[in-house]
Amino acid sequence: WQRELLNGLQDDARHRSDIAAPALEEALSGAEFRAALRECAGPNVAELPAAELARRLREEVSTVEVVSGFQADGFEMSLSEAIHGPGFFESSWQVGVRQGQNFSGGKRWYGIQDDVETKVYGFRPFSHHGYPQIMPEASERTPYFMANLFRVDVGSPLYGDVSVVLKPSLAAEVGVVSCADTGGWTGMCNSSEPRWMPDGYKPNCSAYKKSNGLGTLKSFDHLLLANAAYWRVPLSRVACRLLAPWGQTPLVGSDLIHYLEVMPAAELTFPSAVKFVIGSFPDLFGTSTGAKLQEWCATKGWVLLWSLGLNLGDDEGAANFWTAVGLGGEGAWTASNRRVVDPVVLARTSAAFNGTSPQRPSPQGLGAKFEAAWQGANVTRRVAAAANHSVSNVTWALSWSNLMELLPADLRMLPLQAGFCSDIENCVGTSPSGDCLCYRAENETVEVVI
């Protein structure tokens, strides 16, 4: 069923994307778009012909990380489930069947989610609506991912403190892509009940329609246009995050929900399906759960990045899809460009930098400094717990700065951008000096189980 779905989608997506290409170039020619691009990326980029800008934009989208976030200590997909489970990234349906859930008998959100996955995405229906009862049924569905168009440093912060990044070739081959989050669209645009929209959420529901179709990570011009129209935002928002230097255009809260939703129609087997992992520094660094995350990544041979991320603190509350727009107030909020390589995990992988910077010690030589920072974070947490309060975001920002001073600058990691590294499949990102951090190239291919 999934193979037929993918086969039919690829031709349809290519056709829709080709049809949308002139409209995309027209949008990239607009005076307001060019003015915004000039401000964020400079005149050399802003004065490119529309066809060249479209080509550059497509190249950048092809490098963006396809990520899924989960809570390390969550009740669905979790770190424990990842370590002790069946050896692949499970959907919530699969975890539920393994744990004996009854899915509320297929009612409430489970029925809505089932409708989205069958009626929007075209996946095989269960024998009981919203209630898979055996694993083969649950395995027809996939976990939700997102194309990180805004290159958010911590990956998928609205959905968890751990973000898993897919191998690019796998995401491109099996990803079924929607122009917007289907859960949000269901709640705001496709409900039989009166539409409920939090403050700041004003989608153009008519822009999400069947004629826009779905897409793939190879054919997506129509999805970029539909996403901008649906959220009523200019294309310059995403173009500036993709075409300008990372972090030069700060994020606003609403950027966090303006992603493309991706459903990989395949079994995502560990370790081959995953490229690297991102952990939230304020949530996990210096904790026993963070140590389990390190060991999981090291055992699988994955690079682990830490990110300061949103660093909201208790005043903002937990971030999720329905609170994102209000984060950070009205204006620009965060550069979202803070990542660092975990040198302890790096030493246990095949990954290495392709340059020979004299200021970059070996990962093995950084262990003591990193361990000192880890223990310092642990003490900070224990002192706060003893005083019955949480650690403030100001304290975490200071701890992050201290870690940056301890570690060499070349361990700070920038995401891949088009043309920066020759091997998109095996390279994790670049250092500030421009060296690529890449896994040793092997003949191993990602096995696709559909």
Short mmCIF file of C-alpha atoms in Angstrom, two decimals:
data_model
loop_
_atom_site.label_atom_id
_atom_site.label_comp_id
_atom_site.label_asym_id
_atom_site.label_seq_id
_atom_site.Cartn_x
_atom_site.Cartn_y
_atom_site.Cartn_z
CA TRP A 1 0.00 0.00 0.00
CA GLN A 2 2.74 2.46 0.96
CA ARG A 3 4.76 1.60 -2.14
CA GLU A 4 1.78 2.33 -4.38
CA LEU A 5 1.15 5.54 -2.46
CA LEU A 6 4.73 6.68 -3.05
CA ASN A 7 4.73 5.67 -6.70
CA GLY A 8 1.57 7.63 -7.40
CA LEU A 9 2.70 10.61 -5.36
CA GLN A 10 6.06 11.11 -7.06
CA ASP A 11 4.59 11.70 -10.51
CA ASP A 12 1.78 13.86 -9.16
CA ALA A 13 4.14 15.96 -7.04
CA ARG A 14 6.51 16.48 -9.95
CA HIS A 15 3.61 17.62 -12.12
CA ARG A 16 2.25 20.04 -9.50
CA SER A 17 5.70 21.42 -8.71
CA ASP A 18 6.44 22.02 -12.40
CA ILE A 19 3.14 23.85 -12.82
CA ALA A 20 3.90 26.00 -9.76
CA ALA A 21 7.43 26.94 -10.87
CA PRO A 22 6.41 30.10 -12.82
CA ALA A 23 4.30 31.29 -9.88
CA LEU A 24 7.22 30.72 -7.53
CA GLU A 25 9.52 32.77 -9.77
CA GLU A 26 6.90 35.50 -9.94
CA ALA A 27 6.70 35.59 -6.13
CA LEU A 28 10.50 35.79 -5.93
CA SER A 29 10.43 38.80 -8.28
CA GLY A 30 8.18 40.94 -6.09
CA ALA A 31 9.50 44.28 -4.85
CA GLU A 32 8.73 43.53 -1.20
CA PHE A 33 10.42 40.14 -1.41
CA ARG A 34 13.52 41.66 -3.01
CA ALA A 35 13.70 44.42 -0.39
CA ALA A 36 13.48 41.91 2.46
CA LEU A 37 16.09 39.69 0.83
CA ARG A 38 18.42 42.62 0.29
CA GLU A 39 18.22 43.45 4.00
CA CYS A 40 18.90 39.92 5.25
CA ALA A 41 21.18 38.45 2.58
CA GLY A 42 22.69 41.46 0.81
CA PRO A 43 22.48 42.83 -2.73
CA ASN A 44 24.44 40.01 -4.37
CA VAL A 45 21.68 37.57 -3.49
CA ALA A 46 18.76 39.98 -3.77
CA GLU A 47 19.67 40.96 -7.34
CA LEU A 48 19.85 37.43 -8.73
CA PRO A 49 17.38 36.61 -11.52
CA ALA A 50 14.20 34.96 -10.32
CA ALA A 51 15.05 31.65 -11.99
CA GLU A 52 18.44 31.57 -10.24
CA LEU A 53 16.86 32.47 -6.90
CA ALA A 54 14.37 29.65 -7.33
CA ARG A 55 17.21 27.26 -8.09
CA ARG A 56 19.14 28.41 -5.02
CA LEU A 57 16.06 28.07 -2.85
CA ARG A 58 15.46 24.51 -4.08
CA GLU A 59 19.08 23.61 -3.38
CA GLU A 60 18.81 24.91 0.17
CA VAL A 61 15.54 23.06 0.82
CA SER A 62 17.29 19.88 -0.33
CA THR A 63 19.80 20.31 2.51
CA VAL A 64 17.37 21.08 5.36
CA GLU A 65 17.14 18.57 8.16
CA VAL A 66 14.09 16.32 8.32
CA VAL A 67 13.52 15.95 12.05
CA SER A 68 11.16 14.45 14.59
CA GLY A 69 11.10 15.47 18.22
CA PHE A 70 10.12 13.34 21.20
CA GLN A 71 10.28 13.66 24.97
CA ALA A 72 13.14 11.61 26.36
CA ASP A 73 10.91 10.60 29.28
CA GLY A 74 7.69 10.66 27.25
CA PHE A 75 4.83 8.18 27.26
CA GLU A 76 4.75 7.51 23.51
CA MET A 77 8.03 7.46 21.62
CA SER A 78 10.69 7.96 24.29
CA LEU A 79 14.35 7.31 24.92
CA SER A 80 13.49 4.10 26.77
CA GLU A 81 11.34 2.98 23.83
CA ALA A 82 14.16 3.85 21.42
CA ILE A 83 16.74 1.89 23.43
CA HIS A 84 14.67 -1.12 24.43
CA GLY A 85 12.09 -1.19 21.63
CA PRO A 86 12.08 -3.04 18.32
CA GLY A 87 15.02 -1.21 16.74
CA PHE A 88 13.26 1.37 14.61
CA PHE A 89 11.60 4.76 15.08
CA GLU A 90 8.03 3.93 16.05
CA SER A 91 4.84 5.81 15.34
CA SER A 92 2.47 6.59 18.21
CA TRP A 93 0.21 3.82 16.88
CA GLN A 94 2.99 1.26 17.11
CA VAL A 95 3.98 2.30 20.62
CA GLY A 96 0.33 2.16 21.65
CA VAL A 97 -0.19 -1.35 20.33
CA ARG A 98 3.04 -2.53 22.00
CA GLN A 99 1.85 -1.06 25.30
CA GLY A 100 -1.68 -2.41 25.02
CA GLN A 101 -3.47 0.94 24.70
CA ASN A 102 -7.12 1.00 23.70
CA PHE A 103 -6.86 4.38 21.87
CA SER A 104 -10.11 5.50 23.56
CA GLY A 105 -11.90 3.03 21.34
CA GLY A 106 -10.96 5.07 18.29
CA LYS A 107 -12.68 8.22 19.55
CA ARG A 108 -11.43 11.71 20.37
CA TRP A 109 -8.07 12.64 18.86
CA TYR A 110 -7.32 9.09 17.73
CA GLY A 111 -10.23 9.12 15.30
CA ILE A 112 -9.24 12.55 14.01
CA GLN A 113 -5.61 11.49 13.51
CA ASP A 114 -6.77 8.38 11.70
CA ASP A 115 -8.91 10.49 9.37
CA VAL A 116 -5.98 12.79 8.58
CA GLU A 117 -3.68 9.91 7.78
CA THR A 118 -6.19 8.12 5.54
CA LYS A 119 -8.10 10.99 3.93
CA VAL A 120 -5.27 13.52 3.56
CA TYR A 121 -2.19 11.31 3.22
CA GLY A 122 -3.85 8.21 1.75
CA PHE A 123 -2.55 5.57 4.16
CA ARG A 124 -4.36 2.24 4.51
CA PRO A 125 -7.36 2.37 6.89
CA PHE A 126 -7.42 0.29 10.06
CA SER A 127 -10.02 -2.42 10.43
CA HIS A 128 -11.43 -0.40 13.35
CA HIS A 129 -11.50 3.38 12.89
CA GLY A 130 -8.86 5.06 15.07
CA TYR A 131 -8.05 1.80 16.84
CA PRO A 132 -5.36 -0.51 15.43
CA GLN A 133 -5.44 -3.78 17.33
CA ILE A 134 -2.48 -5.64 15.88
CA MET A 135 1.05 -4.52 15.02
CA PRO A 136 0.80 -5.14 11.24
CA GLU A 137 -2.02 -2.58 11.14
CA ALA A 138 -0.15 -0.04 13.25
CA SER A 139 2.93 -0.53 11.08
CA GLU A 140 1.05 0.86 8.09
CA ARG A 141 1.44 4.30 9.71
CA THR A 142 4.57 6.34 10.26
CA PRO A 143 5.89 8.84 12.80
CA TYR A 144 5.50 12.54 12.05
CA PHE A 145 8.55 14.51 10.93
CA MET A 146 9.06 18.06 9.74
CA ALA A 147 11.30 19.71 7.18
CA ASN A 148 13.20 22.23 9.30
CA LEU A 149 12.89 25.08 6.79
CA PHE A 150 13.86 27.72 9.34
CA ARG A 151 16.95 25.76 10.45
CA VAL A 152 15.90 25.88 14.09
CA ASP A 153 19.00 24.96 16.05
CA VAL A 154 17.37 22.47 18.42
CA GLY A 155 15.45 20.72 15.65
CA SER A 156 11.84 20.12 16.66
CA PRO A 157 11.41 21.89 20.03
CA LEU A 158 7.61 21.95 20.03
CA TYR A 159 7.47 18.17 20.23
CA GLY A 160 10.26 17.13 22.56
CA ASP A 161 13.72 17.55 24.04
CA VAL A 162 15.32 15.02 21.67
CA SER A 163 15.29 15.49 17.89
CA VAL A 164 16.22 12.73 15.46
CA VAL A 165 17.46 13.77 12.00
CA LEU A 166 16.81 11.43 9.08
CA LYS A 167 19.32 10.46 6.43
CA PRO A 168 18.68 12.84 3.50
CA SER A 169 18.47 10.12 0.84
CA LEU A 170 15.87 8.23 2.85
CA ALA A 171 13.78 11.33 3.54
CA ALA A 172 13.85 12.24 -0.16
CA GLU A 173 12.92 8.73 -1.25
CA VAL A 174 10.03 7.97 1.10
CA GLY A 175 8.84 11.33 2.48
CA VAL A 176 5.19 12.24 1.86
CA VAL A 177 5.05 16.00 2.43
CA SER A 178 2.19 18.31 3.40
CA CYS A 179 2.43 22.08 3.01
CA ALA A 180 1.45 22.58 6.66
CA ASP A 181 0.89 20.76 9.93
CA THR A 182 -2.16 18.57 9.41
CA GLY A 183 -3.10 18.49 13.09
CA GLY A 184 -3.23 22.26 13.20
CA TRP A 185 -5.18 22.38 9.94
CA THR A 186 -7.68 19.90 11.36
CA GLY A 187 -8.22 21.93 14.51
CA MET A 188 -8.51 25.30 12.79
CA CYS A 189 -9.91 24.53 9.36
CA ASN A 190 -11.46 21.07 9.12
CA SER A 191 -13.53 20.70 12.25
CA SER A 192 -17.28 20.20 12.38
CA GLU A 193 -17.22 22.25 15.56
CA PRO A 194 -16.85 26.05 15.54
CA ARG A 195 -13.32 26.92 14.59
CA TRP A 196 -11.09 27.62 17.56
CA MET A 197 -8.01 29.69 16.86
CA PRO A 198 -5.67 30.98 19.56
CA ASP A 199 -4.55 34.59 19.43
CA GLY A 200 -2.17 35.10 16.52
CA TYR A 201 -3.33 32.04 14.58
CA LYS A 202 -5.12 33.18 11.45
CA PRO A 203 -4.50 30.67 8.69
CA ASN A 204 -6.04 31.10 5.27
CA CYS A 205 -7.90 27.81 5.32
CA SER A 206 -8.78 28.04 1.65
CA ALA A 207 -5.07 27.82 0.77
CA TYR A 208 -4.90 24.25 2.07
CA LYS A 209 -6.89 22.39 -0.51
CA LYS A 210 -6.75 19.26 -2.55
CA SER A 211 -5.64 21.08 -5.67
CA ASN A 212 -2.39 21.93 -3.90
CA GLY A 213 -1.83 18.25 -3.38
CA LEU A 214 0.92 16.66 -1.41
CA GLY A 215 4.54 16.69 -2.43
CA THR A 216 7.95 15.20 -1.91
CA LEU A 217 11.34 16.52 -0.87
CA LYS A 218 12.28 16.44 -4.54
CA SER A 219 9.20 18.25 -5.88
CA PHE A 220 7.90 21.01 -3.62
CA ASP A 221 7.52 24.37 -5.41
CA HIS A 222 3.75 24.17 -4.95
CA LEU A 223 4.17 23.40 -1.24
CA LEU A 224 6.32 26.48 -0.61
CA LEU A 225 3.67 28.69 -2.19
CA ALA A 226 0.82 26.95 -0.38
CA ASN A 227 2.63 27.20 2.98
CA ALA A 228 3.14 30.95 2.58
CA ALA A 229 -0.47 31.45 1.48
CA TYR A 230 -1.90 29.27 4.26
CA TRP A 231 -0.01 31.08 7.02
CA ARG A 232 -0.34 34.51 5.36
CA VAL A 233 3.41 35.13 5.57
CA PRO A 234 5.82 36.40 2.91
CA LEU A 235 8.19 33.93 1.29
CA SER A 236 11.01 36.19 2.41
CA ARG A 237 10.74 34.78 5.96
CA VAL A 238 11.88 31.31 4.96
CA ALA A 239 14.12 32.60 2.16
CA CYS A 240 16.11 34.71 4.62
CA ARG A 241 16.68 31.77 6.98
CA LEU A 242 17.78 29.61 4.05
CA LEU A 243 19.82 32.03 1.94
CA ALA A 244 21.41 34.32 4.54
CA PRO A 245 24.11 33.27 7.04
CA TRP A 246 22.67 31.11 9.81
CA GLY A 247 21.16 33.18 12.59
CA GLN A 248 21.44 36.50 10.78
CA THR A 249 17.65 36.59 10.54
CA PRO A 250 16.29 36.00 14.06
CA LEU A 251 13.25 33.82 14.53
CA VAL A 252 9.86 34.94 15.71
CA GLY A 253 7.60 32.50 17.52
CA SER A 254 5.34 31.87 14.53
CA ASP A 255 8.31 30.66 12.45
CA LEU A 256 8.36 27.51 14.60
CA ILE A 257 5.07 26.27 13.13
CA HIS A 258 5.70 27.23 9.50
CA TYR A 259 7.33 23.93 8.57
CA LEU A 260 6.46 21.33 5.98
CA GLU A 261 5.09 18.17 7.60
CA VAL A 262 6.74 14.94 6.45
CA MET A 263 5.44 11.38 6.78
CA PRO A 264 8.21 8.89 5.83
CA ALA A 265 6.36 5.95 4.30
CA ALA A 266 8.85 3.31 5.40
CA GLU A 267 10.21 1.58 8.47
CA LEU A 268 12.91 3.81 9.93
CA THR A 269 15.44 1.24 11.09
CA PHE A 270 18.22 2.09 13.56
CA PRO A 271 20.97 3.02 12.98
CA SER A 272 20.88 3.34 9.19
CA ALA A 273 17.84 5.66 8.95
CA VAL A 274 19.27 8.31 11.28
CA LYS A 275 21.94 10.85 10.45
CA PHE A 276 22.46 12.50 13.86
CA VAL A 277 20.62 13.52 17.03
CA ILE A 278 20.09 16.85 18.81
CA GLY A 279 19.57 17.15 22.56
CA SER A 280 18.15 20.12 24.46
CA PHE A 281 20.85 21.58 26.69
CA PRO A 282 18.52 23.09 29.35
CA ASP A 283 16.42 19.92 29.56
CA LEU A 284 18.97 17.11 29.43
CA PHE A 285 22.58 18.25 29.80
CA GLY A 286 24.09 16.95 33.03
CA THR A 287 21.22 14.55 33.77
CA SER A 288 21.05 10.77 33.95
CA THR A 289 18.64 10.87 31.01
CA GLY A 290 21.15 12.94 29.07
CA ALA A 291 23.79 10.29 29.82
CA LYS A 292 21.44 7.64 28.41
CA LEU A 293 21.04 9.78 25.29
CA GLN A 294 24.82 9.97 24.95
CA GLU A 295 25.16 6.21 25.26
CA TRP A 296 22.35 5.55 22.78
CA CYS A 297 23.97 7.80 20.19
CA ALA A 298 27.46 6.41 20.79
CA THR A 299 26.23 2.82 20.55
CA LYS A 300 24.51 3.58 17.25
CA GLY A 301 27.48 5.56 15.91
CA TRP A 302 25.57 8.86 15.63
CA VAL A 303 26.93 12.34 16.27
CA LEU A 304 25.13 14.05 19.16
CA LEU A 305 24.70 17.81 19.11
CA TRP A 306 23.63 19.89 22.09
CA SER A 307 21.61 23.07 21.56
CA LEU A 308 20.63 25.84 23.92
CA GLY A 309 17.47 25.99 21.84
CA LEU A 310 14.49 28.05 22.95
CA ASN A 311 15.69 28.25 26.58
CA LEU A 312 12.31 29.54 27.68
CA GLY A 313 12.45 29.16 31.44
CA ASP A 314 9.36 28.59 33.57
CA ASP A 315 7.84 32.00 32.85
CA GLU A 316 7.02 31.10 29.25
CA GLY A 317 5.73 27.62 30.07
CA ALA A 318 6.03 24.58 27.83
CA ALA A 319 6.29 25.28 24.12
CA ASN A 320 3.94 23.49 21.76
CA PHE A 321 2.18 24.10 18.48
CA TRP A 322 -0.61 26.08 20.13
CA THR A 323 1.67 28.37 22.15
CA ALA A 324 4.46 28.96 19.63
CA VAL A 325 3.11 32.15 18.11
CA GLY A 326 3.20 33.94 21.46
CA LEU A 327 6.79 33.01 22.29
CA GLY A 328 9.22 35.90 22.59
CA GLY A 329 6.61 38.64 22.28
CA GLU A 330 5.90 40.59 19.14
CA GLY A 331 9.32 41.01 17.57
CA ALA A 332 12.43 39.06 16.65
CA TRP A 333 13.28 36.70 19.43
CA THR A 334 16.20 34.34 19.00
CA ALA A 335 18.98 33.84 16.47
CA SER A 336 18.47 30.09 16.92
CA ASN A 337 22.06 29.34 15.97
CA ARG A 338 23.54 27.64 19.02
CA ARG A 339 24.79 24.10 18.56
CA VAL A 340 27.86 22.26 19.80
CA VAL A 341 29.22 18.78 19.13
CA ASP A 342 29.36 16.39 22.08
CA PRO A 343 33.08 15.42 21.99
CA VAL A 344 32.59 12.37 24.23
CA VAL A 345 30.12 10.86 21.78
CA LEU A 346 32.05 12.09 18.75
CA ALA A 347 35.09 10.06 19.85
CA ARG A 348 32.99 6.89 19.55
CA THR A 349 31.76 7.54 16.01
CA SER A 350 33.43 7.47 12.60
CA ALA A 351 32.79 11.21 12.14
CA ALA A 352 35.69 13.62 11.78
CA PHE A 353 36.39 17.09 10.43
CA ASN A 354 37.83 17.28 6.93
CA GLY A 355 40.19 20.14 7.83
CA THR A 356 43.32 20.21 9.95
CA SER A 357 42.75 23.18 12.21
CA PRO A 358 45.72 23.48 14.59
CA GLN A 359 43.38 24.82 17.29
CA ARG A 360 41.16 21.74 17.31
CA PRO A 361 42.22 19.11 19.88
CA SER A 362 41.14 15.53 19.37
CA PRO A 363 37.73 14.60 20.84
CA GLN A 364 39.48 12.24 23.26
CA GLY A 365 41.48 15.16 24.67
CA LEU A 366 38.36 17.16 25.46
CA GLY A 367 36.72 14.58 27.69
CA ALA A 368 37.86 16.05 31.02
CA LYS A 369 36.70 19.58 30.16
CA PHE A 370 33.37 18.35 28.92
CA GLU A 371 32.88 16.14 31.97
CA ALA A 372 33.58 19.14 34.22
CA ALA A 373 30.84 21.11 32.45
CA TRP A 374 28.51 18.12 32.71
CA GLN A 375 29.07 17.78 36.46
CA GLY A 376 28.66 21.53 36.88
CA ALA A 377 25.24 21.37 35.21
CA ASN A 378 24.32 18.42 37.42
CA VAL A 379 25.24 20.38 40.56
CA THR A 380 23.21 23.36 39.32
CA ARG A 381 20.16 21.12 38.95
CA ARG A 382 20.59 19.50 42.37
CA VAL A 383 21.01 22.83 44.16
CA ALA A 384 17.86 24.18 42.49
CA ALA A 385 15.92 21.02 43.35
CA ALA A 386 17.02 21.23 46.99
CA ALA A 387 15.71 24.81 47.10
CA ASN A 388 12.46 23.63 45.45
CA HIS A 389 12.77 25.75 42.33
CA SER A 390 13.83 25.26 38.74
CA VAL A 391 16.96 26.52 37.04
CA SER A 392 16.35 29.87 35.32
CA ASN A 393 16.91 30.42 31.63
CA VAL A 394 19.47 33.09 32.57
CA THR A 395 21.48 30.46 34.42
CA TRP A 396 21.29 28.05 31.48
CA ALA A 397 22.44 30.78 29.10
CA LEU A 398 25.42 31.40 31.38
CA SER A 399 26.18 27.68 31.60
CA TRP A 400 26.08 27.49 27.81
CA SER A 401 28.49 30.42 27.52
CA ASN A 402 30.84 28.74 29.97
CA LEU A 403 30.75 25.53 27.92
CA MET A 404 31.55 27.49 24.76
CA GLU A 405 34.60 28.94 26.49
CA LEU A 406 35.79 25.50 27.59
CA LEU A 407 35.50 23.88 24.16
CA PRO A 408 37.32 24.86 20.96
CA ALA A 409 35.29 27.09 18.66
CA ASP A 410 35.37 24.53 15.87
CA LEU A 411 33.04 22.25 17.85
CA ARG A 412 30.29 24.81 17.36
CA MET A 413 28.23 23.38 14.56
CA LEU A 414 26.42 25.13 11.71
CA PRO A 415 23.82 23.22 9.69
CA LEU A 416 24.58 22.21 6.15
CA GLN A 417 23.96 24.74 3.42
CA ALA A 418 24.07 24.08 -0.29
CA GLY A 419 27.61 23.93 -1.63
CA PHE A 420 29.31 23.93 1.79
CA CYS A 421 30.04 20.19 1.92
CA SER A 422 30.24 17.83 -1.02
CA ASP A 423 28.66 14.86 0.80
CA ILE A 424 25.22 15.89 2.07
CA GLU A 425 24.41 12.30 2.97
CA ASN A 426 27.31 11.81 5.40
CA CYS A 427 28.12 15.33 6.59
CA VAL A 428 26.46 16.68 9.75
CA GLY A 429 27.38 20.34 9.36
CA THR A 430 30.26 22.78 9.29
CA SER A 431 32.48 24.43 11.85
CA PRO A 432 32.77 28.24 12.02
CA SER A 433 36.04 27.92 10.08
CA GLY A 434 34.23 26.08 7.28
CA ASP A 435 35.42 22.50 7.87
CA CYS A 436 32.83 19.77 7.33
CA LEU A 437 32.08 17.23 10.04
CA CYS A 438 31.37 14.00 8.18
CA TYR A 439 31.09 10.29 8.82
CA ARG A 440 33.60 8.08 7.13
CA ALA A 441 32.11 7.21 3.76
CA GLU A 442 31.11 3.58 3.58
CA ASN A 443 29.34 1.44 1.05
CA GLU A 444 26.43 0.88 3.43
CA THR A 445 23.11 1.91 1.95
CA VAL A 446 19.91 2.67 3.80
CA GLU A 447 17.61 -0.30 3.56
CA VAL A 448 14.08 0.88 2.83
CA VAL A 449 11.33 -1.31 4.25
CA ILE A 450 7.94 -0.23 2.91
#
